[in-house]
mmCIF file of C-alpha atoms in Angstrom:
data_model
loop_
_atom_site.group_PDB
_atom_site.id
_atom_site.type_symbol
_atom_site.label_atom_id
_atom_site.label_comp_id
_atom_site.label_asym_id
_atom_site.label_seq_id
_atom_site.Cartn_x
_atom_site.Cartn_y
_atom_site.Cartn_z
ATOM 1 C CA UNK A 20 28.865 1.944 9.833
ATOM 2 C CA UNK A 21 27.974 1.320 6.188
ATOM 3 C CA UNK A 22 24.477 1.782 4.801
ATOM 4 C CA UNK A 23 24.231 -1.996 4.373
ATOM 5 C CA UNK A 24 25.089 -2.564 8.035
ATOM 6 C CA UNK A 25 22.618 0.105 9.114
ATOM 7 C CA UNK A 26 19.904 -1.416 6.928
ATOM 8 C CA UNK A 27 20.536 -4.825 8.479
ATOM 9 C CA UNK A 28 19.973 -3.471 11.994
ATOM 10 C CA UNK A 29 16.890 -1.505 10.950
ATOM 11 C CA UNK A 30 15.523 -4.597 9.219
ATOM 12 C CA UNK A 31 15.983 -6.716 12.323
ATOM 13 C CA UNK A 32 14.287 -4.149 14.540
ATOM 14 C CA UNK A 33 11.307 -3.744 12.218
ATOM 15 C CA UNK A 34 10.820 -7.484 11.881
ATOM 16 C CA UNK A 35 10.882 -7.741 15.670
ATOM 17 C CA UNK A 36 8.210 -5.070 16.076
ATOM 18 C CA UNK A 37 6.098 -5.661 12.964
ATOM 19 C CA UNK A 38 6.904 -9.159 11.729
ATOM 20 C CA UNK A 39 3.241 -10.200 11.751
ATOM 21 C CA UNK A 40 1.752 -6.869 10.683
ATOM 22 C CA UNK A 41 -1.176 -6.820 8.270
ATOM 23 C CA UNK A 42 -3.031 -4.120 6.410
ATOM 24 C CA UNK A 43 -5.686 -2.165 8.292
ATOM 25 C CA UNK A 44 -7.997 -2.367 5.294
ATOM 26 C CA UNK A 45 -10.947 -4.671 5.940
ATOM 27 C CA UNK A 46 -11.603 -7.390 3.369
ATOM 28 C CA UNK A 47 -12.687 -11.021 3.174
ATOM 29 C CA UNK A 48 -11.354 -12.120 -0.219
ATOM 30 C CA UNK A 49 -9.014 -11.112 -3.039
ATOM 31 C CA UNK A 50 -11.707 -9.146 -4.869
ATOM 32 C CA UNK A 51 -12.496 -7.045 -1.805
ATOM 33 C CA UNK A 52 -8.798 -6.468 -1.101
ATOM 34 C CA UNK A 53 -8.097 -5.252 -4.638
ATOM 35 C CA UNK A 54 -11.043 -2.857 -4.550
ATOM 36 C CA UNK A 55 -10.073 -1.563 -1.104
ATOM 37 C CA UNK A 56 -6.468 -0.964 -2.154
ATOM 38 C CA UNK A 57 -7.598 0.852 -5.283
ATOM 39 C CA UNK A 58 -9.841 3.091 -3.172
ATOM 40 C CA UNK A 59 -7.064 3.745 -0.650
ATOM 41 C CA UNK A 60 -4.917 5.711 -3.110
ATOM 42 C CA UNK A 61 -4.594 9.197 -1.576
ATOM 43 C CA UNK A 62 -7.286 8.239 0.918
ATOM 44 C CA UNK A 63 -7.044 6.886 4.464
ATOM 45 C CA UNK A 64 -7.687 3.247 5.298
ATOM 46 C CA UNK A 65 -10.169 4.446 7.921
ATOM 47 C CA UNK A 66 -12.234 6.225 5.266
ATOM 48 C CA UNK A 67 -12.066 3.243 2.895
ATOM 49 C CA UNK A 68 -13.297 0.941 5.660
ATOM 50 C CA UNK A 69 -16.342 3.182 6.076
ATOM 51 C CA UNK A 70 -17.097 3.023 2.356
ATOM 52 C CA UNK A 71 -16.585 -0.625 1.445
ATOM 53 C CA UNK A 72 -19.338 -2.362 3.475
ATOM 54 C CA UNK A 73 -22.115 -0.751 1.430
ATOM 55 C CA UNK A 74 -20.125 -1.091 -1.785
ATOM 56 C CA UNK A 75 -19.595 -4.824 -1.267
ATOM 57 C CA UNK A 76 -23.197 -5.317 -0.164
ATOM 58 C CA UNK A 77 -24.348 -3.899 -3.494
ATOM 59 C CA UNK A 78 -21.604 -5.503 -5.580
ATOM 60 C CA UNK A 79 -20.519 -8.679 -3.751
ATOM 61 C CA UNK A 80 -18.481 -10.157 -6.609
ATOM 62 C CA UNK A 81 -16.320 -9.031 -9.502
ATOM 63 C CA UNK A 82 -19.088 -9.973 -11.935
ATOM 64 C CA UNK A 83 -21.571 -7.752 -10.117
ATOM 65 C CA UNK A 84 -19.124 -4.844 -10.243
ATOM 66 C CA UNK A 85 -18.514 -5.398 -13.964
ATOM 67 C CA UNK A 86 -22.222 -4.810 -14.579
ATOM 68 C CA UNK A 87 -22.543 -1.889 -12.179
ATOM 69 C CA UNK A 88 -24.107 1.440 -12.999
ATOM 70 C CA UNK A 89 -21.409 4.100 -12.844
ATOM 71 C CA UNK A 90 -23.611 6.590 -11.022
ATOM 72 C CA UNK A 91 -24.472 4.059 -8.336
ATOM 73 C CA UNK A 92 -20.808 3.298 -7.739
ATOM 74 C CA UNK A 93 -19.996 7.008 -7.580
ATOM 75 C CA UNK A 94 -22.745 7.535 -5.013
ATOM 76 C CA UNK A 95 -21.422 4.705 -2.828
ATOM 77 C CA UNK A 96 -17.807 5.956 -2.860
ATOM 78 C CA UNK A 97 -18.409 9.715 -3.062
ATOM 79 C CA UNK A 98 -16.716 10.384 0.303
ATOM 80 C CA UNK A 99 -13.485 8.943 -1.103
ATOM 81 C CA UNK A 100 -10.920 11.196 -2.759
ATOM 82 C CA UNK A 101 -11.068 11.241 -6.578
ATOM 83 C CA UNK A 102 -14.261 9.168 -6.473
ATOM 84 C CA UNK A 103 -15.198 9.939 -10.091
ATOM 85 C CA UNK A 104 -11.980 8.499 -11.506
ATOM 86 C CA UNK A 105 -11.984 5.614 -9.045
ATOM 87 C CA UNK A 106 -15.530 4.611 -9.962
ATOM 88 C CA UNK A 107 -14.567 4.490 -13.639
ATOM 89 C CA UNK A 108 -11.428 2.468 -12.871
ATOM 90 C CA UNK A 109 -13.285 0.011 -10.630
ATOM 91 C CA UNK A 110 -15.867 -0.864 -13.263
ATOM 92 C CA UNK A 111 -13.276 -0.995 -16.047
ATOM 93 C CA UNK A 112 -11.053 -3.228 -13.891
ATOM 94 C CA UNK A 113 -13.939 -5.600 -13.199
ATOM 95 C CA UNK A 114 -14.820 -5.829 -16.892
ATOM 96 C CA UNK A 115 -11.197 -6.612 -17.753
ATOM 97 C CA UNK A 116 -11.082 -9.370 -15.145
ATOM 98 C CA UNK A 117 -14.260 -10.903 -16.568
ATOM 99 C CA UNK A 118 -13.132 -10.603 -20.194
ATOM 100 C CA UNK A 119 -9.390 -11.264 -19.953
ATOM 101 C CA UNK A 120 -9.042 -13.519 -16.905
ATOM 102 C CA UNK A 121 -12.258 -15.568 -16.903
ATOM 103 C CA UNK A 122 -13.552 -13.732 -13.854
ATOM 104 C CA UNK A 123 -10.526 -14.609 -11.705
ATOM 105 C CA UNK A 124 -8.381 -11.779 -10.366
ATOM 106 C CA UNK A 125 -4.814 -12.439 -11.571
ATOM 107 C CA UNK A 126 -2.019 -13.347 -9.179
ATOM 108 C CA UNK A 127 1.030 -11.803 -10.834
ATOM 109 C CA UNK A 128 2.385 -8.273 -10.793
ATOM 110 C CA UNK A 129 2.337 -7.774 -14.549
ATOM 111 C CA UNK A 130 -1.191 -9.134 -14.941
ATOM 112 C CA UNK A 131 -2.492 -6.994 -12.100
ATOM 113 C CA UNK A 132 -0.830 -3.932 -13.605
ATOM 114 C CA UNK A 133 -2.688 -4.590 -16.853
ATOM 115 C CA UNK A 134 -5.944 -3.746 -15.054
ATOM 116 C CA UNK A 135 -7.445 -0.267 -15.153
ATOM 117 C CA UNK A 136 -6.422 1.845 -12.171
ATOM 118 C CA UNK A 137 -3.853 -0.668 -10.927
ATOM 119 C CA UNK A 138 -0.292 0.634 -10.859
ATOM 120 C CA UNK A 139 2.774 -1.032 -9.439
ATOM 121 C CA UNK A 140 2.134 0.111 -5.880
ATOM 122 C CA UNK A 141 -1.425 -1.222 -5.876
ATOM 123 C CA UNK A 142 -0.347 -4.502 -7.454
ATOM 124 C CA UNK A 143 2.472 -4.926 -4.953
ATOM 125 C CA UNK A 144 0.250 -4.154 -1.954
ATOM 126 C CA UNK A 145 -2.230 -6.821 -3.073
ATOM 127 C CA UNK A 146 0.529 -9.394 -3.583
ATOM 128 C CA UNK A 147 2.149 -8.492 -0.253
ATOM 129 C CA UNK A 148 -1.039 -8.649 1.764
ATOM 130 C CA UNK A 149 -2.853 -11.586 0.182
ATOM 131 C CA UNK A 150 0.007 -13.823 -0.875
ATOM 132 C CA UNK A 151 2.918 -12.702 1.315
ATOM 133 C CA UNK A 152 4.978 -12.080 -1.820
ATOM 134 C CA UNK A 153 8.470 -10.613 -1.516
ATOM 135 C CA UNK A 154 7.623 -7.151 -2.841
ATOM 136 C CA UNK A 155 8.063 -3.623 -1.509
ATOM 137 C CA UNK A 156 5.343 -1.044 -2.080
ATOM 138 C CA UNK A 157 6.151 2.606 -1.442
ATOM 139 C CA UNK A 158 3.341 4.851 -0.249
ATOM 140 C CA UNK A 159 3.734 8.213 1.500
ATOM 141 C CA UNK A 160 4.532 6.530 4.841
ATOM 142 C CA UNK A 161 7.183 4.196 3.434
ATOM 143 C CA UNK A 162 8.686 7.070 1.457
ATOM 144 C CA UNK A 163 8.899 9.338 4.522
ATOM 145 C CA UNK A 164 10.275 6.695 6.896
ATOM 146 C CA UNK A 165 12.917 5.418 4.489
ATOM 147 C CA UNK A 166 14.153 8.957 3.810
ATOM 148 C CA UNK A 167 14.206 9.985 7.461
ATOM 149 C CA UNK A 168 16.251 6.883 8.234
ATOM 150 C CA UNK A 169 18.693 7.724 5.461
ATOM 151 C CA UNK A 170 18.024 4.526 3.526
ATOM 152 C CA UNK A 171 17.508 6.368 0.251
ATOM 153 C CA UNK A 172 17.710 9.808 -1.308
ATOM 154 C CA UNK A 173 15.524 8.934 -4.276
ATOM 155 C CA UNK A 174 13.040 11.540 -5.451
ATOM 156 C CA UNK A 175 10.386 9.127 -6.723
ATOM 157 C CA UNK A 176 8.484 6.193 -5.247
ATOM 158 C CA UNK A 177 9.756 3.893 -8.001
ATOM 159 C CA UNK A 178 13.426 4.620 -7.324
ATOM 160 C CA UNK A 179 12.814 4.456 -3.564
ATOM 161 C CA UNK A 180 11.293 1.006 -4.043
ATOM 162 C CA UNK A 181 14.354 -0.086 -6.022
ATOM 163 C CA UNK A 182 16.714 1.196 -3.316
ATOM 164 C CA UNK A 183 14.824 -0.580 -0.521
ATOM 165 C CA UNK A 184 14.633 -3.855 -2.432
ATOM 166 C CA UNK A 185 18.378 -3.711 -3.064
ATOM 167 C CA UNK A 186 19.103 -2.971 0.603
ATOM 168 C CA UNK A 187 16.736 -5.430 2.290
ATOM 169 C CA UNK A 188 16.438 -8.200 -0.356
ATOM 170 C CA UNK A 189 14.015 -10.410 1.593
ATOM 171 C CA UNK A 190 11.151 -10.166 4.122
ATOM 172 C CA UNK A 191 10.022 -7.221 2.020
ATOM 173 C CA UNK A 192 6.327 -7.891 2.631
ATOM 174 C CA UNK A 193 6.758 -7.600 6.404
ATOM 175 C CA UNK A 194 9.021 -4.558 6.106
ATOM 176 C CA UNK A 195 6.462 -2.813 3.901
ATOM 177 C CA UNK A 196 3.691 -3.396 6.431
ATOM 178 C CA UNK A 197 5.985 -2.310 9.254
ATOM 179 C CA UNK A 198 7.063 0.903 7.561
ATOM 180 C CA UNK A 199 3.419 1.782 6.816
ATOM 181 C CA UNK A 200 2.265 1.326 10.411
ATOM 182 C CA UNK A 201 5.383 2.973 11.828
ATOM 183 C CA UNK A 202 4.894 5.971 9.561
ATOM 184 C CA UNK A 203 1.191 6.161 10.337
ATOM 185 C CA UNK A 204 1.429 6.094 14.124
ATOM 186 C CA UNK A 205 5.024 6.918 15.153
ATOM 187 C CA UNK A 206 7.048 8.577 12.392
ATOM 188 C CA UNK A 207 4.189 10.857 11.392
ATOM 189 C CA UNK A 208 4.571 13.651 8.863
ATOM 190 C CA UNK A 209 3.719 16.288 11.471
ATOM 191 C CA UNK A 210 4.671 16.000 15.141
ATOM 192 C CA UNK A 211 6.287 12.536 14.998
ATOM 193 C CA UNK A 212 6.252 10.522 18.213
ATOM 194 C CA UNK A 213 10.027 10.405 18.539
ATOM 195 C CA UNK A 214 9.795 9.197 22.140
ATOM 196 C CA UNK A 215 8.210 5.961 20.841
ATOM 197 C CA UNK A 216 10.772 5.440 18.069
ATOM 198 C CA UNK A 217 12.847 2.247 18.292
ATOM 199 C CA UNK A 218 15.209 3.333 15.485
ATOM 200 C CA UNK A 219 15.839 6.891 16.664
ATOM 201 C CA UNK A 220 19.601 6.347 16.551
ATOM 202 C CA UNK A 221 19.345 6.165 12.745
ATOM 203 C CA UNK A 222 17.024 9.123 12.252
ATOM 204 C CA UNK A 223 18.606 11.861 10.176
ATOM 205 C CA UNK A 224 15.821 14.449 10.273
ATOM 206 C CA UNK A 225 12.176 15.034 11.197
ATOM 207 C CA UNK A 226 11.621 16.753 7.866
ATOM 208 C CA UNK A 227 8.601 15.444 6.036
ATOM 209 C CA UNK A 228 9.517 14.034 2.630
ATOM 210 C CA UNK A 229 7.107 13.734 -0.290
ATOM 211 C CA UNK A 230 7.757 11.990 -3.592
ATOM 212 C CA UNK A 231 7.893 13.909 -6.827
#
């Protein structure tokens, strides 16, 4: 079986199990989603969901965040990893949206990436979740699952993303969400639930992979 044939079967199985999957981050609009995704870098969705209610109560819109006091933002997100840097990025991002995009969060990858603290993964996650765009975002879960299934041998998240896009081509938004949830609850880094795995026939190892 070729890698392309294997990828086709894996794709079909993931779309069957996770075709309607959505992020576990809680949000009610594009502004809240972008902030939540920025906070989620190297932090769990569960933790972010504990932080954001108070943050959004104090800063309900992008314009409020643009005028925020840095110390107040730090206090509200202090239980999040790298909260000092994230607070600076959040306020800088909000100011850029107000100044460069007339207060409207942009809808394209390149424009999102122009914002402080927004890299390609964050931009792609926002576009995947909010707009259903055909992008792949590679976090630790996607990286681990794709390597365990032998879909890529890439050392970085960027190259892994390129390999997965080339293999799968479409339905990337659903596959991203599926790989995240599968990696979070089944194909875990430690003690994976192999008995619940629906693609076990393609698993090459239970080694935990981390990007460089």
